[in-house]
CSV table of C-alpha atoms and ligand atoms in Angstrom, one decimal:
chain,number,residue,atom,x,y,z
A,694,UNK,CA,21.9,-9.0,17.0
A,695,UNK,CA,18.7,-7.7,17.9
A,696,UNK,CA,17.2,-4.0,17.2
A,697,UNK,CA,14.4,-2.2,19.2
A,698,UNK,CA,11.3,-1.7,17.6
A,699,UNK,CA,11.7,0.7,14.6
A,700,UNK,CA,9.0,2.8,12.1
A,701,UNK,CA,10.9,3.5,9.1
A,702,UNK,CA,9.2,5.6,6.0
A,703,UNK,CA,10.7,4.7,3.0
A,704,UNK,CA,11.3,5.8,0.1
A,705,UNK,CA,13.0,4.4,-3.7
A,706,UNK,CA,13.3,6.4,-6.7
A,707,UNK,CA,16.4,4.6,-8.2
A,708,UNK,CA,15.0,3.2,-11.2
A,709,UNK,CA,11.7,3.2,-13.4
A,710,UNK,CA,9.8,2.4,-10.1
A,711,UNK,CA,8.7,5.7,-7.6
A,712,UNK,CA,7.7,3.8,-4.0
A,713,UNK,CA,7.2,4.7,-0.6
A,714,UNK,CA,6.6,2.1,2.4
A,715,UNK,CA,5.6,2.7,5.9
A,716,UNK,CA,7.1,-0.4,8.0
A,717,UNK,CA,7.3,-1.4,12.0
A,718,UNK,CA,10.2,-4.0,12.2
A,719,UNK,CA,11.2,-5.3,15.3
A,720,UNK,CA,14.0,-7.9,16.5
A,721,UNK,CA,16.6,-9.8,15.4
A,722,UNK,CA,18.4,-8.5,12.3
A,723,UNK,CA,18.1,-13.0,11.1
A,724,UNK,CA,14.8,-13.1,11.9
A,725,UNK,CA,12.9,-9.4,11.8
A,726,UNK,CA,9.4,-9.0,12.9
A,727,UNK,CA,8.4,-6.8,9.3
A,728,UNK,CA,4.9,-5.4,9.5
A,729,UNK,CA,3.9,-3.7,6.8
A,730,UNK,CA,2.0,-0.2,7.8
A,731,UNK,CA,1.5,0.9,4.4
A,732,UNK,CA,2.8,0.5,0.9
A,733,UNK,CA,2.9,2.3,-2.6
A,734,UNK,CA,4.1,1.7,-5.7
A,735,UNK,CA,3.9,3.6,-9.3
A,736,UNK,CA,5.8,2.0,-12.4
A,737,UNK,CA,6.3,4.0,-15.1
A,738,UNK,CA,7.0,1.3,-17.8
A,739,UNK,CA,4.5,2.0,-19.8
A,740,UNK,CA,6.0,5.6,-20.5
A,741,UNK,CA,9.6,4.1,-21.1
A,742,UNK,CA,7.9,1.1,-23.2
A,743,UNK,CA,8.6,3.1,-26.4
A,744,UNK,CA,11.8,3.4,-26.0
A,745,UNK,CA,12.5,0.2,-25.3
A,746,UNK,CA,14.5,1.5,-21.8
A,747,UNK,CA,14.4,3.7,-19.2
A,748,UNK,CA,14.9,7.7,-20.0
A,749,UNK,CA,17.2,9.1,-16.9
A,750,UNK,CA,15.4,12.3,-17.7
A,751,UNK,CA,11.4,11.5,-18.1
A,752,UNK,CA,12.7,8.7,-14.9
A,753,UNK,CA,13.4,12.1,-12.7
A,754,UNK,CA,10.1,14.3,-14.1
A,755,UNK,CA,7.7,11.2,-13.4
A,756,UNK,CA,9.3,10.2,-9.8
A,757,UNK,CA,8.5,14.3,-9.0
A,758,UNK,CA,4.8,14.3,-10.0
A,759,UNK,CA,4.5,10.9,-8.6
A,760,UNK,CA,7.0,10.7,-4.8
A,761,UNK,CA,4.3,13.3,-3.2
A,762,UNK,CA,0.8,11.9,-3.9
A,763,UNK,CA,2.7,8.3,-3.2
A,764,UNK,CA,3.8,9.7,0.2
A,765,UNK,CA,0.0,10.9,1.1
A,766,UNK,CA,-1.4,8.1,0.0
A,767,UNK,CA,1.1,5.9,1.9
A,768,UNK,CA,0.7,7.5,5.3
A,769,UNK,CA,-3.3,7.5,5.1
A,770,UNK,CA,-3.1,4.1,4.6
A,771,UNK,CA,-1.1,3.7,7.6
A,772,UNK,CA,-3.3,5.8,9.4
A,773,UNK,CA,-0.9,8.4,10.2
A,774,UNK,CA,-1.2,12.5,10.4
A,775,UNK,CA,0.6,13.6,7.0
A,776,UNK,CA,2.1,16.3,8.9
A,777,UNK,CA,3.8,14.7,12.2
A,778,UNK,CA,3.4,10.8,11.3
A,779,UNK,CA,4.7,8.4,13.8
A,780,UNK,CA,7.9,7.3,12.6
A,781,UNK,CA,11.7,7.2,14.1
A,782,UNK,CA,13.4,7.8,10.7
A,783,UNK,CA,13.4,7.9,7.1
A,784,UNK,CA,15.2,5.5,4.3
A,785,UNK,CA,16.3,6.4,0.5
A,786,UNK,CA,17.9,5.0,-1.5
A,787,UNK,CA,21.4,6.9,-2.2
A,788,UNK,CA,22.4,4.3,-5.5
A,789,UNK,CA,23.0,2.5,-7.3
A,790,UNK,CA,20.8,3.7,-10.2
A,791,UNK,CA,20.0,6.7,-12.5
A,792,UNK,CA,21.5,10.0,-10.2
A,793,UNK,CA,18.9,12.0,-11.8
A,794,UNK,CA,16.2,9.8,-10.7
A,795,UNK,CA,17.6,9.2,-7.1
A,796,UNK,CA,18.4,12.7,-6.7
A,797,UNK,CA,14.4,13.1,-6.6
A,798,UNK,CA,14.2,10.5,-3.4
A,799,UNK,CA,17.1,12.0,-1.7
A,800,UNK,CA,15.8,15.6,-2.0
A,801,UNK,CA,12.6,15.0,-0.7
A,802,UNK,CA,13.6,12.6,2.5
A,803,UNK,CA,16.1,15.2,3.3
A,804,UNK,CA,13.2,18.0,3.2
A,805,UNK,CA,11.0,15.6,5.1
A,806,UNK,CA,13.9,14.8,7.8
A,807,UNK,CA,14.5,18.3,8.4
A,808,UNK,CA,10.5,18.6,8.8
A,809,UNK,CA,9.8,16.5,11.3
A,810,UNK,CA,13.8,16.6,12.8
A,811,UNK,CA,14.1,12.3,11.8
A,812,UNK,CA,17.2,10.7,11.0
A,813,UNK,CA,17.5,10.1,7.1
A,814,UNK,CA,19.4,6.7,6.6
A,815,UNK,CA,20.9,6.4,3.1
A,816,UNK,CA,20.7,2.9,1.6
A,817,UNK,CA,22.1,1.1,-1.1
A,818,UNK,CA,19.4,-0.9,-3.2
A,819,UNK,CA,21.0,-3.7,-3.6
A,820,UNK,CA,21.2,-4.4,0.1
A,821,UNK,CA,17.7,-3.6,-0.5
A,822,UNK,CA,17.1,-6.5,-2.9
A,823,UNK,CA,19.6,-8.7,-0.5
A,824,UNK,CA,17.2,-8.3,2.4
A,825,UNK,CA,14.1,-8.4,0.8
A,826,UNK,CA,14.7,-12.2,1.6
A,827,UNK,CA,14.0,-11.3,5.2
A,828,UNK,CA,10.3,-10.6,4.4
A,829,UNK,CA,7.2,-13.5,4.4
A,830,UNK,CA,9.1,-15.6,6.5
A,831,UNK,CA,9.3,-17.0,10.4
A,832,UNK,CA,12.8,-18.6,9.7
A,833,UNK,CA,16.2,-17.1,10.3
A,834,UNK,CA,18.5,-16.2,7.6
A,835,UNK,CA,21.7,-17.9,8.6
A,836,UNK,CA,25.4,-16.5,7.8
A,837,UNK,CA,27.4,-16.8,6.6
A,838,UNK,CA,25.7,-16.3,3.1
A,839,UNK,CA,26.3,-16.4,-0.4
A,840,UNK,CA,23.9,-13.7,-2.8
A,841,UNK,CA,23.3,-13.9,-6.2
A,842,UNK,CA,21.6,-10.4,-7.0
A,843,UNK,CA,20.6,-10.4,-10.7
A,844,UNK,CA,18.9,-6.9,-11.8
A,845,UNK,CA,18.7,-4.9,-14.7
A,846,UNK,CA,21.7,-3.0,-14.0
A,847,UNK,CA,23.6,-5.3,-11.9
A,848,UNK,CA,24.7,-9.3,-11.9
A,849,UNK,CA,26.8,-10.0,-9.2
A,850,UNK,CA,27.8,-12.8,-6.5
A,851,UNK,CA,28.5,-11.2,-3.1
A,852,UNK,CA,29.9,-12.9,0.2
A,853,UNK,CA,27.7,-12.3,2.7
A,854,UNK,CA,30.2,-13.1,5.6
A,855,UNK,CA,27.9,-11.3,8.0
A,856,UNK,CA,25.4,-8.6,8.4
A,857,UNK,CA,27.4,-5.5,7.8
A,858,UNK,CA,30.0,-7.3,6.0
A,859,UNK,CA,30.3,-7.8,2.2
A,860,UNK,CA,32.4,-9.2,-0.3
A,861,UNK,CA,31.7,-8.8,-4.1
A,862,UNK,CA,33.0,-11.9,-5.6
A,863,UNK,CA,31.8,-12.0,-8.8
A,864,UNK,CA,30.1,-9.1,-11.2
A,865,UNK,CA,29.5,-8.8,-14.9
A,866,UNK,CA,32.3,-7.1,-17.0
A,867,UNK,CA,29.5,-5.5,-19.2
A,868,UNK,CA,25.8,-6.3,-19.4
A,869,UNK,CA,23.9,-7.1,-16.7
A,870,UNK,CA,21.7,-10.2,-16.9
A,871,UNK,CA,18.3,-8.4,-16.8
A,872,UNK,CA,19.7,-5.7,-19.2
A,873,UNK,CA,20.4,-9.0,-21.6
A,874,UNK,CA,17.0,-10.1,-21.4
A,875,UNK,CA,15.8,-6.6,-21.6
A,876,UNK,CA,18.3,-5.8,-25.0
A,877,UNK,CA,16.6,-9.7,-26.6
A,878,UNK,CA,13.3,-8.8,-26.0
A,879,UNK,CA,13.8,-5.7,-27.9
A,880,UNK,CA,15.5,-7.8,-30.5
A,881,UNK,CA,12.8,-9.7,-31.1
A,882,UNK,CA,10.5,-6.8,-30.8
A,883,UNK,CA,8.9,-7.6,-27.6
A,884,UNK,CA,7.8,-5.3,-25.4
A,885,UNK,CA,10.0,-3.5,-22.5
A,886,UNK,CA,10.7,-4.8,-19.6
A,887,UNK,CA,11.6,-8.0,-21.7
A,888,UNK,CA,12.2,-10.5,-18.6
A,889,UNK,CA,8.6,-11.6,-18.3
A,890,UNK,CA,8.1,-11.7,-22.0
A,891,UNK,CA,11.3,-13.4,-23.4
A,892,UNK,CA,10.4,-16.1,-20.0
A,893,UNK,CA,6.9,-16.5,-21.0
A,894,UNK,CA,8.0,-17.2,-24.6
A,895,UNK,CA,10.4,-19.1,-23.5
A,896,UNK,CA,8.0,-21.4,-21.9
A,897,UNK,CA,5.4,-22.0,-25.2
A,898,UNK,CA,8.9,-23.4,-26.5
A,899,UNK,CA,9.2,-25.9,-24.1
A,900,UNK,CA,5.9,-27.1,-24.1
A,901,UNK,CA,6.1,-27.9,-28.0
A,902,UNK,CA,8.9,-29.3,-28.0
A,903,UNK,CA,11.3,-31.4,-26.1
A,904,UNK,CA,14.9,-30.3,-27.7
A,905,UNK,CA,16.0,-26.4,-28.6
A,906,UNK,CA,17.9,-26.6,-31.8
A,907,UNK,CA,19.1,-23.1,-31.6
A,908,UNK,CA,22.3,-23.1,-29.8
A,909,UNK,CA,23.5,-20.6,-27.8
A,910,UNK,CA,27.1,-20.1,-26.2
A,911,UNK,CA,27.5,-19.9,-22.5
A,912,UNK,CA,29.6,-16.8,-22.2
A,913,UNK,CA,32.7,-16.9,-19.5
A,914,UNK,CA,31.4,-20.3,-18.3
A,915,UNK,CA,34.9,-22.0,-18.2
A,916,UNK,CA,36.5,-19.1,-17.0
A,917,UNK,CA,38.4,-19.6,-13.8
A,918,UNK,CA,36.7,-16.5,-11.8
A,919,UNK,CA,33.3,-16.2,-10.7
A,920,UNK,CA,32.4,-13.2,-13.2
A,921,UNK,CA,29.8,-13.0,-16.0
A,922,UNK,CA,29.9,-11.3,-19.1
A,923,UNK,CA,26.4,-11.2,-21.1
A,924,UNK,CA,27.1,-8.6,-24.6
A,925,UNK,CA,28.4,-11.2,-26.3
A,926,UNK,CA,25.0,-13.7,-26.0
A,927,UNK,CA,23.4,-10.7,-26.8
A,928,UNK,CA,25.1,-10.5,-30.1
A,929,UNK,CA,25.1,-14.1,-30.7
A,930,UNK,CA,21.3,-13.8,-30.6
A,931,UNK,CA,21.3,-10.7,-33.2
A,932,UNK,CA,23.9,-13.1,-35.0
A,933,UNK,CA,21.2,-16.3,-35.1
A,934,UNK,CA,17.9,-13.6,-35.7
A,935,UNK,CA,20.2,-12.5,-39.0
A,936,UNK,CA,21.4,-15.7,-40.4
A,937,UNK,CA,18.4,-17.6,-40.1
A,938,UNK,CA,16.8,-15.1,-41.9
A,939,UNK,CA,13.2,-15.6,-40.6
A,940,UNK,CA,10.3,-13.2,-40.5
A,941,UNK,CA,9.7,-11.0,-37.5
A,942,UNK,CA,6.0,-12.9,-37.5
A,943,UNK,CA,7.1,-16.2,-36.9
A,944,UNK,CA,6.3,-16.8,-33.6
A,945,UNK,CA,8.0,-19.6,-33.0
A,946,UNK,CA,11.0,-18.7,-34.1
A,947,UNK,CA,10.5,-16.4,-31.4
A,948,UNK,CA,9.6,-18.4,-28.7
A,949,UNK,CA,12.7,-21.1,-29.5
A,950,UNK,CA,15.3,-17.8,-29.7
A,951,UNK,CA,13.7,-16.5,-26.0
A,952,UNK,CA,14.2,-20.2,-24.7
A,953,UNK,CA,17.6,-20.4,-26.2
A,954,UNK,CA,18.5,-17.1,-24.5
A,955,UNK,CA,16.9,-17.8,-21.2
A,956,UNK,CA,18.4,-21.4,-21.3
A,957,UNK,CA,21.7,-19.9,-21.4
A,958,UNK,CA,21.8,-17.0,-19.4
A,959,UNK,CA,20.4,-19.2,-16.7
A,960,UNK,CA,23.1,-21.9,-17.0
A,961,UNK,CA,25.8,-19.5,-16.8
A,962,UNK,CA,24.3,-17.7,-14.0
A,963,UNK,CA,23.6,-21.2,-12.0
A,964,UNK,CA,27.5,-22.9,-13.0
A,965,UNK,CA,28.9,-19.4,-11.6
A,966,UNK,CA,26.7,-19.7,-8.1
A,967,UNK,CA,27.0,-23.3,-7.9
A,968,UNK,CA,31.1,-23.0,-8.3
A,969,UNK,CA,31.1,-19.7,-6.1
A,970,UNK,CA,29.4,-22.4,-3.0
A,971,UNK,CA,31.9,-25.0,-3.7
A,972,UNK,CA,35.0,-22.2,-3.8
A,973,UNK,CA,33.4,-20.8,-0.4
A,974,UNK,CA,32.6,-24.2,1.3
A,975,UNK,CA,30.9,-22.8,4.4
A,976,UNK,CA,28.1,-20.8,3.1
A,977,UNK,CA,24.5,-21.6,5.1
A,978,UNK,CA,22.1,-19.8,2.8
A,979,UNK,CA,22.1,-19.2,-0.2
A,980,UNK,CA,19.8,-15.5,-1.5
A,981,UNK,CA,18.8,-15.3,-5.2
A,982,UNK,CA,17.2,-11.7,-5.5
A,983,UNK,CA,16.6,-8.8,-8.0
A,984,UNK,CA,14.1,-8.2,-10.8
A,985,UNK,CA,15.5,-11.3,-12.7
A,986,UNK,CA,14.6,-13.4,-9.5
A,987,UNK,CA,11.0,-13.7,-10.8
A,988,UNK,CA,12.2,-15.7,-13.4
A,989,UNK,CA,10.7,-19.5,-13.2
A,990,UNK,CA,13.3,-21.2,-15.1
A,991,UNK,CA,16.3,-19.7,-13.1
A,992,UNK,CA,14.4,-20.4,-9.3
A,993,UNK,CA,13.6,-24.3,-10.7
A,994,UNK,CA,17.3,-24.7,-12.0
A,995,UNK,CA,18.7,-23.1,-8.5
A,996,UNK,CA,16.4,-25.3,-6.9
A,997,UNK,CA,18.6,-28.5,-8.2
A,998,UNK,CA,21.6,-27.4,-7.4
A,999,UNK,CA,20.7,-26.2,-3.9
A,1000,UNK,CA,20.0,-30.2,-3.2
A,1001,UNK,CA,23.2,-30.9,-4.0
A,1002,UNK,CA,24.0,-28.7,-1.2
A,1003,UNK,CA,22.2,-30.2,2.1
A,1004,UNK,CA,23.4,-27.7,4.6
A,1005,UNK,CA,22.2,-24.7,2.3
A,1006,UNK,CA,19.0,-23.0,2.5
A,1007,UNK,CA,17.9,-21.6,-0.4
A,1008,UNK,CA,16.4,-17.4,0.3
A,1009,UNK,CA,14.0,-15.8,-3.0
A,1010,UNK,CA,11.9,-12.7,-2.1
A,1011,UNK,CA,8.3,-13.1,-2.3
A,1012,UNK,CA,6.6,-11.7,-5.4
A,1013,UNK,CA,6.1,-8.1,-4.0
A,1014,UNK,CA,9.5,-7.8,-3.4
A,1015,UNK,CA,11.4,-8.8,-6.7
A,1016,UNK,CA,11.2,-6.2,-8.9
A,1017,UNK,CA,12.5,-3.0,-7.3
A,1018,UNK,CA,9.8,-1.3,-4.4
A,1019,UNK,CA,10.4,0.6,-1.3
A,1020,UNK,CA,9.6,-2.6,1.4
A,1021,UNK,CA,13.1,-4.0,0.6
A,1022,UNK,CA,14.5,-0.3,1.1
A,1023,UNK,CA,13.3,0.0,4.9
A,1024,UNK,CA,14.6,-3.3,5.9
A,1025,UNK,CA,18.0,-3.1,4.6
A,1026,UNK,CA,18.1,0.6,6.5
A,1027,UNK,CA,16.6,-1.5,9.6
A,1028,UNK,CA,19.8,-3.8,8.9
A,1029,UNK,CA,22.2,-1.0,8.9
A,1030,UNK,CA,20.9,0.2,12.1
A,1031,UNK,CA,20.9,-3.1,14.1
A,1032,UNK,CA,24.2,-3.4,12.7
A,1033,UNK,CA,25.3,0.6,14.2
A,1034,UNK,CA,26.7,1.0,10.8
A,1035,UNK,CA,29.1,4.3,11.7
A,1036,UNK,CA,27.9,6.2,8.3
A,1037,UNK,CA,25.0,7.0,10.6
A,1038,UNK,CA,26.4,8.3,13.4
A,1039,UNK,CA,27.4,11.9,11.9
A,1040,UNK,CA,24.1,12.8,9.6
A,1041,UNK,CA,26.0,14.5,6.6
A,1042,UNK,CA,24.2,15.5,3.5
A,1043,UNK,CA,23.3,12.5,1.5
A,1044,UNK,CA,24.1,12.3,-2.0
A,1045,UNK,CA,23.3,10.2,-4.9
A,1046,UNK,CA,25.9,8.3,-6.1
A,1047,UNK,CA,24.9,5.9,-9.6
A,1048,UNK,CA,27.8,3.5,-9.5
A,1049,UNK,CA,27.4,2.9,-5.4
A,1050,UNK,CA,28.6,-0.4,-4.7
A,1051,UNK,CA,28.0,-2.7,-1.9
A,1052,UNK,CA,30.2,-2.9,0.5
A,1053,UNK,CA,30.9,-2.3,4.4
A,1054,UNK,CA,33.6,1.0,3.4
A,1055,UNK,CA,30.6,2.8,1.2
A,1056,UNK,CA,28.7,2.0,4.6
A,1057,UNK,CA,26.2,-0.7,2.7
B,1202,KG4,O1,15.5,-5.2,-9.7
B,1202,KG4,P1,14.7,-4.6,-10.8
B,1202,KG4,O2,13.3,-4.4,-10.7
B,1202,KG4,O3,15.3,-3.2,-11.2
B,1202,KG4,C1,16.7,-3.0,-11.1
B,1202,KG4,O4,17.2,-2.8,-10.0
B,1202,KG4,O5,17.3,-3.0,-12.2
B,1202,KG4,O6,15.0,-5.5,-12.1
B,1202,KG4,C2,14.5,-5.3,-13.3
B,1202,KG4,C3,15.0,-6.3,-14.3
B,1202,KG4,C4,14.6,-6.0,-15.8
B,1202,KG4,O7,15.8,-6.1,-16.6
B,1202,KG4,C5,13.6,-7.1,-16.1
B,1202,KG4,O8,13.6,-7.4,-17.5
B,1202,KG4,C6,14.0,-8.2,-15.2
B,1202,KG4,O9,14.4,-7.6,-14.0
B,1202,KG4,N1,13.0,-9.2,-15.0
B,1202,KG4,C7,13.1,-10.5,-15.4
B,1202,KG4,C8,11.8,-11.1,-15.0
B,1202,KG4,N2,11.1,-10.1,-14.4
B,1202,KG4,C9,11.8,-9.0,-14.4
B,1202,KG4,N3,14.0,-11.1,-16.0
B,1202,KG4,C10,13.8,-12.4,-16.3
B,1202,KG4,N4,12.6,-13.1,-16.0
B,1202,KG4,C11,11.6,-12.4,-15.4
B,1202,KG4,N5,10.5,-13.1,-15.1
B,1203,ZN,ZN1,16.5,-3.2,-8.4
């Protein structure tokens, strides 16, 4: 499938991240030709740091101050006229995430479309993180695919049979896997977001010692079905922290309890996509993305079990596009599209809907 030359502005307030990208994409939807006119990004972790998690609320006030002076900056650095820029439509993401918070990138698209009369393309983000694969890369991403997409709100397998059409195969029946790092961290009173910290921890472990003597259990790992369930490692872990009775300054009691959680969050998440290949038995590629793609342990263990598939490619977004931005928001609306999804063919008012889920009937 193959889609004319597109600008797309776009835009992703779904989260704790406000970011707006200017792109050109051209070609085929496999192999897109993504050029990357201009890009911004404002986190606002240190303001939810104190909490220890995101604030729907203080989420919505910040994206507000922050979307406009984003969007300026954006389009000078693109070189475009802030009032009439050059583009042939505009992409936001419609959900999953905090309604509050998307309602911000919704409202101001929708003003923007009506501005400069541009189509406004509602996307779901995590097609955005499933397509972030597409970026940094001359080679085509060949389907049928499976996805593992492991975020702070979400941890599911999907079956990529094509583009345009999506089967959710697997999910977590509570806590998402980045949500479980996140809820450790704080455990062990480290700092929010706690992927990077529990995974750099994690790491000082392993390079004193060999063996882990904290053991952790590997929630739903037997279980028949390709879903997850990560609450009850998280308890396990308040479980060990109380019974071993050791002081919040030992640090390496800290760094073995971060490497016993990452170790077996990782090997549930790796048995699940390594059973979810064997169940599928014609999958080409294989996409890890989402925040908790950045983690180092989980990309070398998928690694290993991606050779024991020889007729799999293995997809990870480059660094810019892990953790949530608005790159990976333009290209999935590029894919919807090249793929004439029909939700575009009658604009209706777009509207922000937290528990979106991906699939070809909520139109991506
Ligand atoms: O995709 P993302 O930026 O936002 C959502 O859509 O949720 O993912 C954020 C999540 C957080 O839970 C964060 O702790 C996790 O990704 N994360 C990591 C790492 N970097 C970010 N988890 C494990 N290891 C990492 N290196
Ligand atoms: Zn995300």
């Amino acid at each position: 499938m193959i889609s004319s030359l597109m600008r797309i502005l776009a835009i992703e307030t779904s989260c704790d991240e406000t970011a707006v990208a200017l792109l050109e994409i051209n070609g085929a939807l496999e192999k897109p030709d993504i050029k990357i006119l201009g890009n911004s990004l404002l986190s606002q972790i240190q303001l939810h740091e104190k909490y220890g998690g995101v604030y729907p609320n203080l989420a919505k006030r910040e994206h507000e101050k922050n979307l406009p002076i984003l969007l300026e900056q954006t389009l000078e650095e693109a070189g475009e006229d802030k009032e009439s820029p050059n583009i042939d439509c505009i992409a936001v993401t419609a959900g999953p995430g905090l309604e509050p918070a998307l309602w911000v990138g919704i409202t101001v698209a929708e003003t923007l479309g009506k501005k400069w009369n541009k189509p406004v393309i509602p996307v779901n983000h995590m097609a955005g993180h499933m397509f972030s694969v597409l970026y940094g890369t001359y080679e085509a991403l060949v389907m049928p695919a499976l996805a593992l997409l492991v975020s702070g709100g979400h941890t599911e397998l999907v079956y990529v049979k094509d583009f345009g059409d999506y089967e959710i195969i697997g999910k977590t029946r509570d806590d998402a896997v980045g949500e479980a790092f996140d809820k450790t961290a704080r455990m062990l009173g480290l700092p929010y977001p706690g992927g990077p910290q529990i995974s750099r921890l994690a790491q000082l472990s392993r390079e004193r010692k060999e063996e882990d003597e904290i053991k952790l259990p590997r929630p739903m790992i037997h279980s028949k079905d390709l879903d997850f369930s990560f609450s009850g490692l998280k308890t396990a872990v308040l479980y060990k922290i109380k019974s071993e009775n050791r002081s919040d300054s030992d640090s390496e009691f800290k760094e073995d309890m971060a490497r016993a959680f990452e170790d077996a969050a990782i090997e549930v998440l790796v048995e699940k996509t390594r059973r979810a290949l064997e169940k599928l038995d014609n999958i080409k590629t294989l996409i890890v993305a989402g925040g908790v793609a950045a983690n180092l342990h989980l990309s070398q263990e998928i690694k290993k079990i991606v050779n024991e598939f020889p007729d799999i490619s293995l997809r990870m977004p480059t660094k810019l596009l892990t953790t949530d931005n608005a790159i990976m928001i333009g290209i999935a609306a590029f894919i919807k599209i090249g793929i004439g999804s029909e939700i575009l063919k009658n604009q209706i008012a777009i509207k922000a809907r937290g528990n979106l889920s991906i699939s070809p009937v909520q139109g991506l």
